[in-house]
Short mmCIF file of C-alpha atoms and ligand atoms in Angstrom, two decimals:
data_model
loop_
_atom_site.label_atom_id
_atom_site.label_comp_id
_atom_site.label_asym_id
_atom_site.label_seq_id
_atom_site.Cartn_x
_atom_site.Cartn_y
_atom_site.Cartn_z
CA MET A 1 70.28 189.58 234.44
CA SER A 2 66.74 188.69 236.22
CA THR A 3 66.98 188.79 240.05
CA GLU A 4 63.90 186.32 240.37
CA THR A 5 64.44 183.07 241.54
CA PRO A 6 64.78 180.89 238.65
CA ALA A 7 62.67 178.05 238.07
CA TRP A 8 65.42 175.40 238.35
CA MET A 9 66.06 176.53 241.77
CA ALA A 10 63.43 174.22 243.10
CA ASP A 11 65.08 171.19 241.52
CA ILE A 12 68.19 172.12 243.48
CA ASP A 13 66.74 172.48 246.87
CA SER A 14 65.02 169.13 246.36
CA ALA A 15 68.10 167.38 245.43
CA ALA A 16 69.83 168.97 248.49
CA LEU A 17 67.07 167.95 250.84
CA THR A 18 66.93 164.32 249.87
CA ALA A 19 70.76 163.99 249.49
CA LEU A 20 71.80 165.68 252.93
CA GLY A 21 68.81 164.31 254.66
CA ALA A 22 70.00 160.60 253.62
CA ILE A 23 73.37 161.62 254.79
CA GLU A 24 72.56 163.12 258.02
CA ALA A 25 70.26 160.07 258.80
CA ALA A 26 72.80 157.49 258.22
CA ALA A 27 73.86 155.57 261.28
CA THR A 28 76.30 153.27 259.80
CA LEU A 29 79.21 153.31 257.28
CA ALA A 30 77.14 151.03 254.97
CA THR A 31 74.03 153.57 255.03
CA LEU A 32 76.10 156.33 254.58
CA ARG A 33 77.64 154.90 251.75
CA GLU A 34 74.24 154.21 250.06
CA ALA A 35 73.50 157.86 250.60
CA GLU A 36 76.85 158.79 248.99
CA VAL A 37 76.14 156.72 245.93
CA GLY A 38 72.39 158.06 245.85
CA ALA A 39 73.62 161.68 245.35
CA LEU A 40 77.15 161.41 243.72
CA GLY A 41 77.16 157.99 242.16
CA ARG A 42 76.70 157.53 238.47
CA LYS A 43 73.02 157.41 238.92
CA GLY A 44 72.74 159.83 242.01
CA ASN A 45 70.42 162.80 241.73
CA VAL A 46 73.31 165.53 242.28
CA THR A 47 75.00 163.71 239.50
CA ALA A 48 71.93 163.95 237.31
CA LEU A 49 72.15 167.80 238.00
CA MET A 50 75.65 168.07 236.86
CA LYS A 51 74.66 166.15 233.64
CA ARG A 52 71.86 168.75 232.91
CA ILE A 53 74.53 171.57 232.80
CA GLY A 54 75.46 170.90 228.99
CA LYS A 55 71.87 170.89 227.84
CA LEU A 56 70.88 174.28 229.13
CA ASP A 57 70.70 177.55 227.27
CA LYS A 58 73.77 179.38 227.64
CA SER A 59 72.08 182.37 229.67
CA GLU A 60 71.33 179.80 232.50
CA ARG A 61 74.36 177.54 232.41
CA LYS A 62 76.61 179.58 234.62
CA ALA A 63 74.10 179.95 237.53
CA PHE A 64 72.74 176.77 237.40
CA GLY A 65 76.37 175.31 237.03
CA ALA A 66 77.60 177.06 240.00
CA ALA A 67 74.59 176.14 242.20
CA ALA A 68 74.89 172.56 241.02
CA GLY A 69 78.64 172.30 241.69
CA GLY A 70 78.19 174.17 245.18
CA LEU A 71 75.58 171.23 246.08
CA ARG A 72 78.10 168.54 245.16
CA GLY A 73 80.82 170.36 247.30
CA LYS A 74 78.45 170.71 250.20
CA VAL A 75 77.28 166.79 249.69
CA THR A 76 80.85 165.79 249.55
CA ARG A 77 81.90 167.60 252.75
CA ALA A 78 78.78 166.36 254.47
CA VAL A 79 79.55 162.65 253.52
CA SER A 80 83.05 163.24 255.18
CA ALA A 81 81.80 164.65 258.23
CA ARG A 82 79.31 162.13 258.64
CA ARG A 83 81.88 159.28 258.25
CA GLU A 84 84.12 160.81 260.93
CA ALA A 85 81.17 161.31 263.39
CA ILE A 86 80.10 157.54 262.78
CA VAL A 87 83.64 156.52 263.30
CA GLN A 88 84.14 158.48 266.49
CA ALA A 89 80.66 157.18 267.80
CA ALA A 90 81.87 153.68 267.37
CA ILE A 91 85.15 154.28 269.15
CA ALA A 92 83.43 156.02 272.10
CA ALA A 93 80.59 153.22 272.25
CA GLU A 94 83.81 150.81 272.46
CA LEU A 95 85.54 152.72 275.21
CA ALA A 96 82.20 153.01 277.22
CA ASP A 97 81.84 149.28 277.06
CA THR A 98 82.80 148.27 280.37
CA THR A 99 83.51 144.90 279.37
CA PHE A 100 86.59 146.22 277.63
CA ASP A 101 89.58 146.29 279.70
CA GLU A 102 92.38 148.19 278.08
CA THR A 103 94.81 147.25 280.84
CA LEU A 104 95.04 143.64 279.30
CA PRO A 105 98.12 143.13 277.42
CA GLY A 106 98.09 143.12 273.54
CA LEU A 107 98.23 140.35 271.28
CA ASP A 108 101.75 138.96 270.76
CA GLY A 109 102.99 138.76 267.18
CA ALA A 110 102.82 135.31 266.06
CA PRO A 111 106.46 134.03 265.95
CA GLY A 112 108.07 133.83 262.60
CA HIS A 113 110.05 130.84 261.34
CA VAL A 114 112.14 129.91 258.42
CA HIS A 115 110.89 129.50 255.12
CA PRO A 116 111.14 125.72 254.05
CA LEU A 117 113.36 126.59 251.09
CA SER A 118 115.78 128.21 253.40
CA ARG A 119 115.58 125.15 255.88
CA VAL A 120 116.39 122.82 253.39
CA GLN A 121 119.06 125.04 251.82
CA GLN A 122 120.86 125.24 255.49
CA GLU A 123 120.38 121.66 255.77
CA LEU A 124 122.06 120.97 252.40
CA GLU A 125 124.90 123.42 253.10
CA ASP A 126 125.39 121.60 256.25
CA VAL A 127 125.87 118.23 254.76
CA PHE A 128 128.12 119.68 252.33
CA ILE A 129 130.00 121.52 254.81
CA SER A 130 130.57 118.30 256.62
CA MET A 131 132.25 116.92 253.37
CA GLY A 132 134.68 119.88 253.04
CA PHE A 133 132.62 121.78 250.62
CA SER A 134 132.87 125.62 250.66
CA VAL A 135 129.42 127.37 250.24
CA LEU A 136 129.49 130.34 247.98
CA ASP A 137 127.18 133.10 246.83
CA TYR A 138 127.06 134.44 243.39
CA PRO A 139 125.46 137.17 241.38
CA GLU A 140 121.80 136.93 240.19
CA VAL A 141 122.62 139.42 237.41
CA GLU A 142 124.84 137.46 235.04
CA SER A 143 127.05 137.78 231.87
CA GLU A 144 125.90 135.87 228.76
CA PHE A 145 129.40 134.60 229.04
CA ASP A 146 129.13 132.92 232.43
CA ASN A 147 125.86 131.71 232.10
CA PHE A 148 125.81 130.38 228.38
CA GLU A 149 129.25 130.56 226.68
CA ALA A 150 131.52 129.53 229.37
CA LEU A 151 129.24 126.41 229.58
CA ASN A 152 129.75 125.27 226.36
CA ILE A 153 126.53 126.90 224.97
CA PRO A 154 127.37 129.35 222.38
CA GLY A 155 124.73 131.73 220.77
CA TRP A 156 123.80 129.22 217.94
CA HIS A 157 123.55 126.20 220.52
CA PRO A 158 119.95 124.77 220.57
CA ALA A 159 120.42 124.23 224.28
CA ARG A 160 119.71 128.03 224.64
CA ASP A 161 116.16 127.24 223.81
CA MET A 162 115.45 125.10 226.77
CA GLN A 163 116.38 128.10 228.87
CA ASP A 164 114.12 131.18 228.04
CA THR A 165 115.76 134.26 229.61
CA PHE A 166 115.22 137.41 231.08
CA TRP A 167 117.81 139.76 229.01
CA LEU A 168 118.69 143.03 230.86
CA GLU A 169 120.32 146.01 229.03
CA GLY A 170 124.10 145.81 228.00
CA GLY A 171 123.69 141.99 227.24
CA HIS A 172 123.35 140.96 230.68
CA LEU A 173 120.62 138.52 232.21
CA LEU A 174 119.08 137.16 235.07
CA ARG A 175 120.97 133.72 235.35
CA THR A 176 118.88 130.99 234.21
CA HIS A 177 120.80 128.41 236.63
CA THR A 178 123.24 128.26 239.16
CA SER A 179 125.73 126.59 236.78
CA ALA A 180 126.92 130.20 235.90
CA GLY A 181 128.93 130.15 239.01
CA GLN A 182 130.98 127.34 237.99
CA VAL A 183 133.56 129.38 235.87
CA ARG A 184 133.57 132.10 238.28
CA ALA A 185 134.61 129.38 240.96
CA MET A 186 137.39 128.07 238.84
CA HIS A 187 138.76 131.54 238.63
CA GLN A 188 138.29 132.39 242.20
CA PHE A 189 139.98 129.21 243.57
CA LYS A 190 143.05 127.52 243.09
CA PRO A 191 142.43 123.44 242.38
CA PRO A 192 141.82 121.07 243.86
CA PHE A 193 138.41 122.56 245.49
CA ARG A 194 134.90 121.59 246.35
CA ALA A 195 132.10 124.08 246.48
CA VAL A 196 128.31 124.56 246.48
CA PHE A 197 126.32 127.63 245.41
CA PRO A 198 122.67 127.92 246.12
CA GLY A 199 120.34 130.48 244.84
CA LYS A 200 117.46 131.86 242.93
CA VAL A 201 117.46 131.53 239.00
CA TYR A 202 115.00 132.83 236.55
CA ARG A 203 113.27 131.59 233.54
CA TYR A 204 111.14 133.49 231.12
CA GLU A 205 108.22 130.90 230.90
CA SER A 206 104.67 130.31 231.61
CA THR A 207 104.04 128.89 234.93
CA ASP A 208 101.98 125.65 236.04
CA ALA A 209 102.22 123.24 238.93
CA SER A 210 106.06 122.34 238.39
CA HIS A 211 107.18 125.76 236.45
CA ASP A 212 107.73 129.06 237.97
CA HIS A 213 109.74 132.02 236.58
CA THR A 214 111.70 132.22 239.72
CA PHE A 215 113.01 129.05 241.40
CA HIS A 216 115.97 127.88 243.42
CA GLN A 217 118.80 125.62 242.52
CA LEU A 218 122.00 124.61 244.23
CA GLU A 219 124.94 123.63 242.25
CA GLY A 220 127.84 121.57 243.15
CA LEU A 221 131.11 121.34 241.90
CA MET A 222 134.40 119.51 242.59
CA ILE A 223 137.56 119.98 240.78
CA GLY A 224 140.50 117.60 241.32
CA ARG A 225 142.86 115.18 239.85
CA HIS A 226 141.37 111.63 238.99
CA VAL A 227 137.69 112.59 239.82
CA SER A 228 135.30 110.13 238.71
CA VAL A 229 131.57 109.46 238.46
CA GLY A 230 132.01 106.99 241.44
CA HIS A 231 133.07 110.28 243.51
CA LEU A 232 129.81 111.91 242.22
CA LEU A 233 127.31 109.14 242.69
CA ASP A 234 128.58 108.61 246.24
CA SER A 235 128.13 112.27 247.25
CA MET A 236 124.75 112.13 245.70
CA ARG A 237 123.67 109.36 247.81
CA THR A 238 124.91 111.02 250.80
CA LEU A 239 122.76 114.09 250.01
CA LEU A 240 119.75 112.16 249.47
CA SER A 241 119.76 110.23 252.60
CA ALA A 242 120.58 113.23 254.67
CA ILE A 243 117.69 115.13 253.13
CA PHE A 244 115.03 112.51 252.97
CA LYS A 245 116.01 110.61 255.99
CA ARG A 246 114.29 107.56 254.68
CA ASP A 247 114.70 105.28 251.44
CA VAL A 248 113.78 107.00 248.19
CA GLN A 249 113.95 105.32 244.87
CA VAL A 250 116.37 106.78 242.57
CA ARG A 251 117.18 106.03 239.00
CA LEU A 252 120.32 107.31 236.82
CA ARG A 253 119.69 108.11 233.26
CA PRO A 254 122.17 109.38 230.56
CA GLY A 255 121.29 113.31 230.22
CA TYR A 256 122.68 115.80 227.89
CA PHE A 257 123.90 118.97 229.08
CA PRO A 258 126.45 120.76 227.05
CA PHE A 259 128.74 121.49 229.97
CA VAL A 260 129.05 117.96 231.25
CA GLU A 261 130.31 114.74 229.47
CA PRO A 262 129.08 112.21 230.30
CA GLY A 263 126.00 113.76 231.68
CA PHE A 264 123.37 112.00 233.87
CA GLU A 265 119.70 112.59 235.04
CA LEU A 266 119.11 111.47 238.69
CA ASP A 267 115.23 111.05 239.17
CA ILE A 268 113.72 110.23 242.72
CA SER A 269 110.40 108.43 242.94
CA CYS A 270 107.49 110.99 243.35
CA GLN A 271 107.04 111.62 247.01
CA VAL A 272 104.20 113.86 246.17
CA CYS A 273 101.83 111.00 244.91
CA ASP A 274 103.87 108.00 245.88
CA GLN A 275 104.38 107.27 242.15
CA LYS A 276 100.49 106.93 241.52
CA GLY A 277 100.77 109.97 238.95
CA CYS A 278 100.23 113.66 239.59
CA SER A 279 100.75 117.10 238.09
CA VAL A 280 104.31 117.46 239.74
CA CYS A 281 105.62 114.47 238.08
CA LYS A 282 103.52 114.64 235.01
CA GLN A 283 101.84 111.28 235.84
CA SER A 284 105.16 109.38 235.34
CA GLY A 285 106.02 108.99 238.94
CA TRP A 286 109.49 110.14 238.59
CA VAL A 287 110.90 113.62 239.07
CA GLU A 288 114.09 115.03 237.63
CA LEU A 289 115.92 116.09 240.70
CA LEU A 290 119.62 115.87 240.37
CA PRO A 291 121.33 116.67 236.95
CA CYS A 292 124.84 116.04 236.89
CA GLY A 293 128.13 114.79 235.22
CA LEU A 294 131.60 115.21 234.63
CA VAL A 295 132.85 118.81 233.70
CA HIS A 296 133.37 119.19 230.04
CA PRO A 297 136.88 119.92 228.98
CA ASN A 298 135.79 123.13 227.23
CA VAL A 299 134.50 124.62 230.61
CA LEU A 300 137.51 123.69 232.39
CA ARG A 301 139.56 125.71 229.65
CA ALA A 302 136.95 128.51 230.19
CA GLY A 303 137.66 128.43 233.67
CA GLY A 304 141.57 128.51 232.91
CA LEU A 305 142.19 125.05 233.89
CA ASP A 306 144.13 122.61 231.88
CA PRO A 307 141.60 119.40 231.20
CA ASP A 308 144.74 116.90 230.83
CA GLU A 309 145.44 117.82 234.39
CA TRP A 310 142.21 118.51 236.04
CA GLN A 311 138.72 116.93 236.05
CA GLY A 312 135.54 117.81 237.89
CA TRP A 313 131.91 116.62 238.49
CA ALA A 314 129.01 119.01 239.05
CA PHE A 315 125.37 118.72 239.60
CA GLY A 316 122.56 121.30 239.57
CA LEU A 317 120.11 120.27 242.30
CA GLY A 318 116.38 121.48 241.87
CA LEU A 319 116.26 122.87 245.33
CA SER A 320 112.39 124.14 244.85
CA ARG A 321 111.68 120.51 243.53
CA LEU A 322 113.30 119.12 246.49
CA VAL A 323 111.37 121.01 249.00
CA MET A 324 108.33 119.96 247.25
CA MET A 325 109.00 116.26 247.44
CA ARG A 326 110.21 116.49 251.04
CA TYR A 327 107.01 118.30 252.08
CA GLY A 328 104.66 116.82 249.52
CA VAL A 329 103.76 120.30 248.12
CA ASN A 330 101.78 120.07 244.92
CA ASP A 331 102.42 123.19 243.23
CA ILE A 332 105.74 125.13 243.05
CA ARG A 333 103.91 128.48 242.76
CA LEU A 334 103.30 128.11 246.40
CA LEU A 335 106.89 128.38 247.47
CA MET A 336 107.46 132.15 246.10
CA GLY A 337 103.91 133.07 246.38
CA GLY A 338 104.34 135.35 249.23
CA ASP A 339 101.24 133.83 251.21
CA ALA A 340 102.22 133.67 254.79
CA ARG A 341 99.63 131.11 255.41
CA PHE A 342 101.65 128.54 253.38
CA VAL A 343 104.91 129.11 255.37
CA GLU A 344 102.62 128.89 258.69
CA GLY A 345 102.23 125.31 257.69
CA PHE A 346 106.04 124.62 258.24
CA HIS A 347 106.45 124.66 261.95
CA PRO A 348 109.89 123.86 263.14
CA GLY A 349 110.56 120.41 263.62
CA THR A 350 108.42 119.31 260.54
N1 LIG B 401 122.27 123.89 234.98
C1 LIG B 401 121.31 122.84 234.44
C2 LIG B 401 119.89 123.25 234.55
O1 LIG B 401 119.48 124.34 235.12
C3 LIG B 401 121.21 121.85 235.41
C4 LIG B 401 122.59 121.03 235.25
C5 LIG B 401 122.70 119.88 234.67
C6 LIG B 401 123.62 121.42 236.34
C7 LIG B 401 124.00 119.19 234.73
C8 LIG B 401 124.79 120.93 236.41
C9 LIG B 401 125.06 119.55 235.67
O2 LIG B 401 125.79 121.28 237.19
O3 LIG B 401 126.36 118.93 235.73
O4 LIG B 401 119.02 122.93 233.68
#
């Protein structure tokens, strides 16, 4: 091996001079970043040296590689050291600023408040508690039986297509509706009983202004003797006037759900656009809010009840929709979007 200084050493020295000089000269984090990119970035001068290694003759490669690699390490350490020095200098300057009074109290954390979904849910619970209902909490991971079969929706039933599902291992699923709690409640309580069960439900679907994969419902179930559509409608009216505290137009249509007979759709006039037509009501002026009906005999049987002795009504309130209607929120994805600024808009008292 020759002891002479190889010709390429000048290139290493010159790259070092440029790179380390720029780093030393950097007075701000931004100029430091420029210097760093100028040396180590894709088109940096140190990177260019590294790229040369592969093209060199074998005899030179080792020594050149060691020199270029060494420079890269040196430049990396110089950048870190310079960054630390800039940050420390900024802190020192701030502390030296006599207008900064470190004895002043810190900023208070902004007071949090309840999410509009929880707020409306609590109000609904209060309304139902005042009417003698229990409030129940059922699992979000459900069996296929409770979510579908017990509700008169066997595997072949086309109604399954209306609720695309997140399947889990072992035949379990994320409940697609709070109705999954109906048969659980029938097994849990001796009739007559009345209960509501609110919570999150999940559907495997693409999202838009009125659909999200995760949303909230509140299910109601009343089991007794001689239960009629009259009881159902009266409870729905009480619920709506308690929540909206003003007149909203409602319309009742026949609706098909395998677990009720007869079944209804209760729609309310769109509160987002005042029936002018918007993306939430799909330009129709009406929003489906409260599907309901009399519990189907097959569901009572699945719950261990004799349909000749017991009847019931049920409803599945779209809680997310109700919140949107009440506050004029025009995109359901805002509700669960996790953006604190959205929740900030709902101060207590609104
Ligand atoms: N579970 C239904 C859904 O999510 C809604 C529903 C309809 C619930 C009618 C009910 C009912 O209790 O009676 O689409």
